[in-house]
PDB file of C-alpha atoms in Angstrom:
ATOM      1  CA  MET A1331     -25.350  27.967 130.299  1.00 42.00           C
ATOM      2  CA  ALA A1332     -29.039  28.250 129.445  1.00 47.00           C
ATOM      3  CA  GLY A1333     -30.277  26.309 132.462  1.00 49.00           C
ATOM      4  CA  ALA A1334     -28.414  28.250 135.134  1.00 49.00           C
ATOM      5  CA  GLY A1335     -30.795  31.147 135.469  1.00 51.00           C
ATOM      6  CA  MET A1336     -34.034  29.511 134.441  1.00 57.00           C
ATOM      7  CA  ALA A1337     -36.945  30.884 136.413  1.00 50.00           C
ATOM      8  CA  VAL A1338     -39.903  28.634 137.041  1.00 54.00           C
ATOM      9  CA  GLY A1339     -42.478  31.334 136.230  1.00 69.00           C
ATOM     10  CA  LYS A1340     -45.486  29.500 137.603  1.00 81.00           C
ATOM     11  CA  ALA A1341     -47.701  30.450 140.492  1.00 83.00           C
ATOM     12  CA  PHE A1342     -48.523  26.922 141.681  1.00 83.00           C
ATOM     13  CA  THR A1343     -47.758  23.288 140.890  1.00 87.00           C
ATOM     14  CA  GLY A1344     -51.329  22.050 140.903  1.00 85.00           C
ATOM     15  CA  LEU A1345     -50.239  19.328 143.320  1.00 84.00           C
ATOM     16  CA  THR A1346     -51.647  19.553 146.824  1.00 84.00           C
ATOM     17  CA  GLY A1347     -49.046  20.657 149.348  1.00 84.00           C
ATOM     18  CA  MET A1348     -46.243  21.038 146.795  1.00 86.00           C
ATOM     19  CA  LYS A1349     -44.826  24.544 146.558  1.00 90.00           C
ATOM     20  CA  VAL A1350     -43.200  25.948 143.437  1.00 90.00           C
ATOM     21  CA  ALA A1351     -39.417  25.554 143.549  1.00 90.00           C
ATOM     22  CA  LYS A1352     -37.796  28.997 143.723  1.00 92.00           C
ATOM     23  CA  ASN A1353     -34.479  28.029 142.094  1.00 95.00           C
ATOM     24  CA  PRO A1354     -34.804  24.457 140.779  1.00 96.00           C
ATOM     25  CA  THR A1355     -31.622  24.454 138.698  1.00 95.00           C
ATOM     26  CA  HIS A1356     -29.512  25.393 141.715  1.00 97.00           C
ATOM     27  CA  THR A1357     -31.330  22.899 143.962  1.00 97.00           C
ATOM     28  CA  LEU A1358     -30.871  20.069 141.473  1.00 98.00           C
ATOM     29  CA  GLY A1359     -27.241  21.026 140.917  1.00 97.00           C
ATOM     30  CA  VAL A1360     -26.521  20.743 144.628  1.00 98.00           C
ATOM     31  CA  LEU A1361     -28.399  17.451 144.976  1.00 98.00           C
ATOM     32  CA  TYR A1362     -26.773  15.946 141.887  1.00 98.00           C
ATOM     33  CA  SER A1363     -23.288  17.008 143.065  1.00 98.00           C
ATOM     34  CA  LYS A1364     -23.800  15.429 146.487  1.00 98.00           C
ATOM     35  CA  THR A1365     -25.125  12.222 144.938  1.00 98.00           C
ATOM     36  CA  LEU A1366     -22.224  12.014 142.488  1.00 98.00           C
ATOM     37  CA  ARG A1367     -19.774  12.427 145.385  1.00 98.00           C
ATOM     38  CA  ALA A1368     -21.457   9.549 147.234  1.00 98.00           C
ATOM     39  CA  LEU A1369     -21.410   7.397 144.086  1.00 98.00           C
ATOM     40  CA  ALA A1370     -17.707   8.107 143.567  1.00 98.00           C
ATOM     41  CA  LYS A1371     -17.002   6.219 146.811  1.00 98.00           C
ATOM     42  CA  MET A1372     -18.526   3.029 145.345  1.00 98.00           C
ATOM     43  CA  PRO A1373     -16.648   0.573 143.114  1.00 98.00           C
ATOM     44  CA  ASN A1374     -16.500   1.659 139.453  1.00 98.00           C
ATOM     45  CA  GLU A1375     -18.063  -1.577 138.229  1.00 97.00           C
ATOM     46  CA  TYR A1376     -20.993  -1.477 140.679  1.00 98.00           C
ATOM     47  CA  THR A1377     -24.142  -1.381 138.546  1.00 97.00           C
ATOM     48  CA  TYR A1378     -26.043   1.036 140.797  1.00 98.00           C
ATOM     49  CA  ARG A1379     -23.175   3.519 140.565  1.00 98.00           C
ATOM     50  CA  LYS A1380     -22.905   3.300 136.773  1.00 98.00           C
ATOM     51  CA  GLU A1381     -26.651   3.562 136.113  1.00 98.00           C
ATOM     52  CA  THR A1382     -27.236   6.381 138.608  1.00 98.00           C
ATOM     53  CA  GLU A1383     -24.276   8.417 137.316  1.00 98.00           C
ATOM     54  CA  THR A1384     -25.653   8.053 133.783  1.00 98.00           C
ATOM     55  CA  LEU A1385     -29.125   9.161 134.882  1.00 98.00           C
ATOM     56  CA  ILE A1386     -27.819  12.182 136.809  1.00 98.00           C
ATOM     57  CA  ASN A1387     -25.503  13.286 134.009  1.00 98.00           C
ATOM     58  CA  THR A1388     -28.302  12.939 131.459  1.00 98.00           C
ATOM     59  CA  ARG A1389     -30.735  14.990 133.537  1.00 98.00           C
ATOM     60  CA  ALA A1390     -28.112  17.631 134.369  1.00 97.00           C
ATOM     61  CA  GLY A1391     -27.366  17.953 130.649  1.00 98.00           C
ATOM     62  CA  ILE A1392     -31.054  18.349 129.848  1.00 98.00           C
ATOM     63  CA  ILE A1393     -31.430  21.096 132.432  1.00 96.00           C
ATOM     64  CA  LYS A1394     -28.252  22.844 131.274  1.00 96.00           C
ATOM     65  CA  ASN A1395     -29.294  22.823 127.612  1.00 97.00           C
ATOM     66  CA  SER A1396     -32.994  23.630 128.010  1.00 96.00           C
ATOM     67  CA  VAL A1397     -34.370  27.076 127.283  1.00 95.00           C
ATOM     68  CA  ASP A1398     -36.769  26.956 130.245  1.00 95.00           C
ATOM     69  CA  ILE A1399     -38.023  24.675 132.993  1.00 94.00           C
ATOM     70  CA  GLY A1400     -41.043  23.554 130.958  1.00 94.00           C
ATOM     71  CA  GLU A1401     -38.770  22.242 128.223  1.00 97.00           C
ATOM     72  CA  ALA A1402     -36.571  20.487 130.789  1.00 97.00           C
ATOM     73  CA  GLU A1403     -39.627  18.897 132.427  1.00 96.00           C
ATOM     74  CA  LYS A1404     -40.809  17.535 129.066  1.00 97.00           C
ATOM     75  CA  LYS A1405     -37.405  16.159 128.131  1.00 98.00           C
ATOM     76  CA  ILE A1406     -36.871  14.509 131.530  1.00 98.00           C
ATOM     77  CA  GLY A1407     -40.396  13.104 131.413  1.00 97.00           C
ATOM     78  CA  MET A1408     -40.821  12.544 135.153  1.00 96.00           C
ATOM     79  CA  GLY A1409     -43.398  15.187 136.031  1.00 95.00           C
ATOM     80  CA  GLN A1410     -42.893  18.738 137.190  1.00 95.00           C
ATOM     81  CA  ILE A1411     -39.456  19.968 138.196  1.00 95.00           C
ATOM     82  CA  GLU A1412     -40.547  19.917 141.832  1.00 96.00           C
ATOM     83  CA  GLU A1413     -41.169  16.173 141.477  1.00 96.00           C
ATOM     84  CA  VAL A1414     -37.741  15.741 139.885  1.00 97.00           C
ATOM     85  CA  ILE A1415     -36.256  17.518 142.918  1.00 97.00           C
ATOM     86  CA  ILE A1416     -38.026  15.067 145.248  1.00 96.00           C
ATOM     87  CA  GLN A1417     -36.648  12.178 143.181  1.00 98.00           C
ATOM     88  CA  ALA A1418     -33.147  13.664 143.426  1.00 98.00           C
ATOM     89  CA  GLU A1419     -33.492  14.044 147.215  1.00 98.00           C
ATOM     90  CA  ASN A1420     -34.599  10.421 147.517  1.00 98.00           C
ATOM     91  CA  GLU A1421     -31.741   9.250 145.280  1.00 98.00           C
ATOM     92  CA  LEU A1422     -29.231  11.048 147.513  1.00 98.00           C
ATOM     93  CA  ILE A1423     -30.691   9.339 150.589  1.00 98.00           C
ATOM     94  CA  LEU A1424     -30.519   5.962 148.830  1.00 98.00           C
ATOM     95  CA  ALA A1425     -26.937   6.482 147.609  1.00 98.00           C
ATOM     96  CA  ARG A1426     -25.791   7.375 151.121  1.00 98.00           C
ATOM     97  CA  SER A1427     -27.609   4.333 152.533  1.00 98.00           C
ATOM     98  CA  ILE A1428     -26.017   2.015 149.963  1.00 98.00           C
ATOM     99  CA  LEU A1429     -22.616   3.423 150.948  1.00 98.00           C
ATOM    100  CA  GLU A1430     -23.353   2.652 154.590  1.00 97.00           C
ATOM    101  CA  TRP A1431     -24.633  -0.845 153.743  1.00 97.00           C
ATOM    102  CA  ARG A1432     -21.708  -1.543 151.383  1.00 97.00           C
ATOM    103  CA  ALA A1433     -24.229  -3.417 149.253  1.00 95.00           C
ATOM    104  CA  TRP A1434     -21.622  -4.336 146.613  1.00 97.00           C
ATOM    105  CA  GLU A1435     -19.747  -6.607 149.005  1.00 96.00           C
ATOM    106  CA  PRO A1436     -20.359 -10.371 149.003  1.00 93.00           C
ATOM    107  CA  LEU A1437     -23.064 -11.735 151.291  1.00 89.00           C
ATOM    108  CA  ALA A1438     -21.950 -12.577 154.836  1.00 90.00           C
ATOM    109  CA  GLU A1439     -23.488 -16.029 154.461  1.00 91.00           C
ATOM    110  CA  LYS A1440     -24.808 -18.128 151.579  1.00 90.00           C
ATOM    111  CA  ALA A1441     -28.200 -17.010 150.278  1.00 88.00           C
ATOM    112  CA  PRO A1442     -31.078 -19.460 150.798  1.00 90.00           C
ATOM    113  CA  GLU A1443     -31.815 -21.661 147.807  1.00 89.00           C
ATOM    114  CA  ASN A1444     -34.230 -20.032 145.315  1.00 89.00           C
ATOM    115  CA  GLN A1445     -33.834 -16.569 146.909  1.00 88.00           C
ATOM    116  CA  TRP A1446     -33.028 -15.035 143.526  1.00 84.00           C
ATOM    117  CA  LYS A1447     -35.486 -17.173 141.541  1.00 88.00           C
ATOM    118  CA  TRP A1448     -38.713 -15.591 140.330  1.00 88.00           C
ATOM    119  CA  PRO A1449     -41.432 -16.718 140.061  1.00 85.00           C
ATOM    120  CA  LEU A1450     -41.179 -19.573 142.543  1.00 70.00           C
TER     121      LEU A1450
END
């Protein structure tokens, strides 16, 4: 697996307050695994689950098949790997929140008229 031992090899990110990730492939692997476990508890047909699983599997594949972090960053196209890690952390928080909210269940009461209409 090419991505498993990829070293970052940079001294700084160039982003104020953001440190270089020491082992980004491991960090992302852990975050992606936790998020996939949370998603697995949601209904199979739930759109958020399907789209997020696709995104995670795509990004994990890119990291696994990239020669180095720079290549992975370019292919993912969402900034530096440290920013991708932040996105993965936020996605995990969101997935766990959606599980708690059970957002796929029907509304408790009828939605107000025009709630889903845009623009009004």
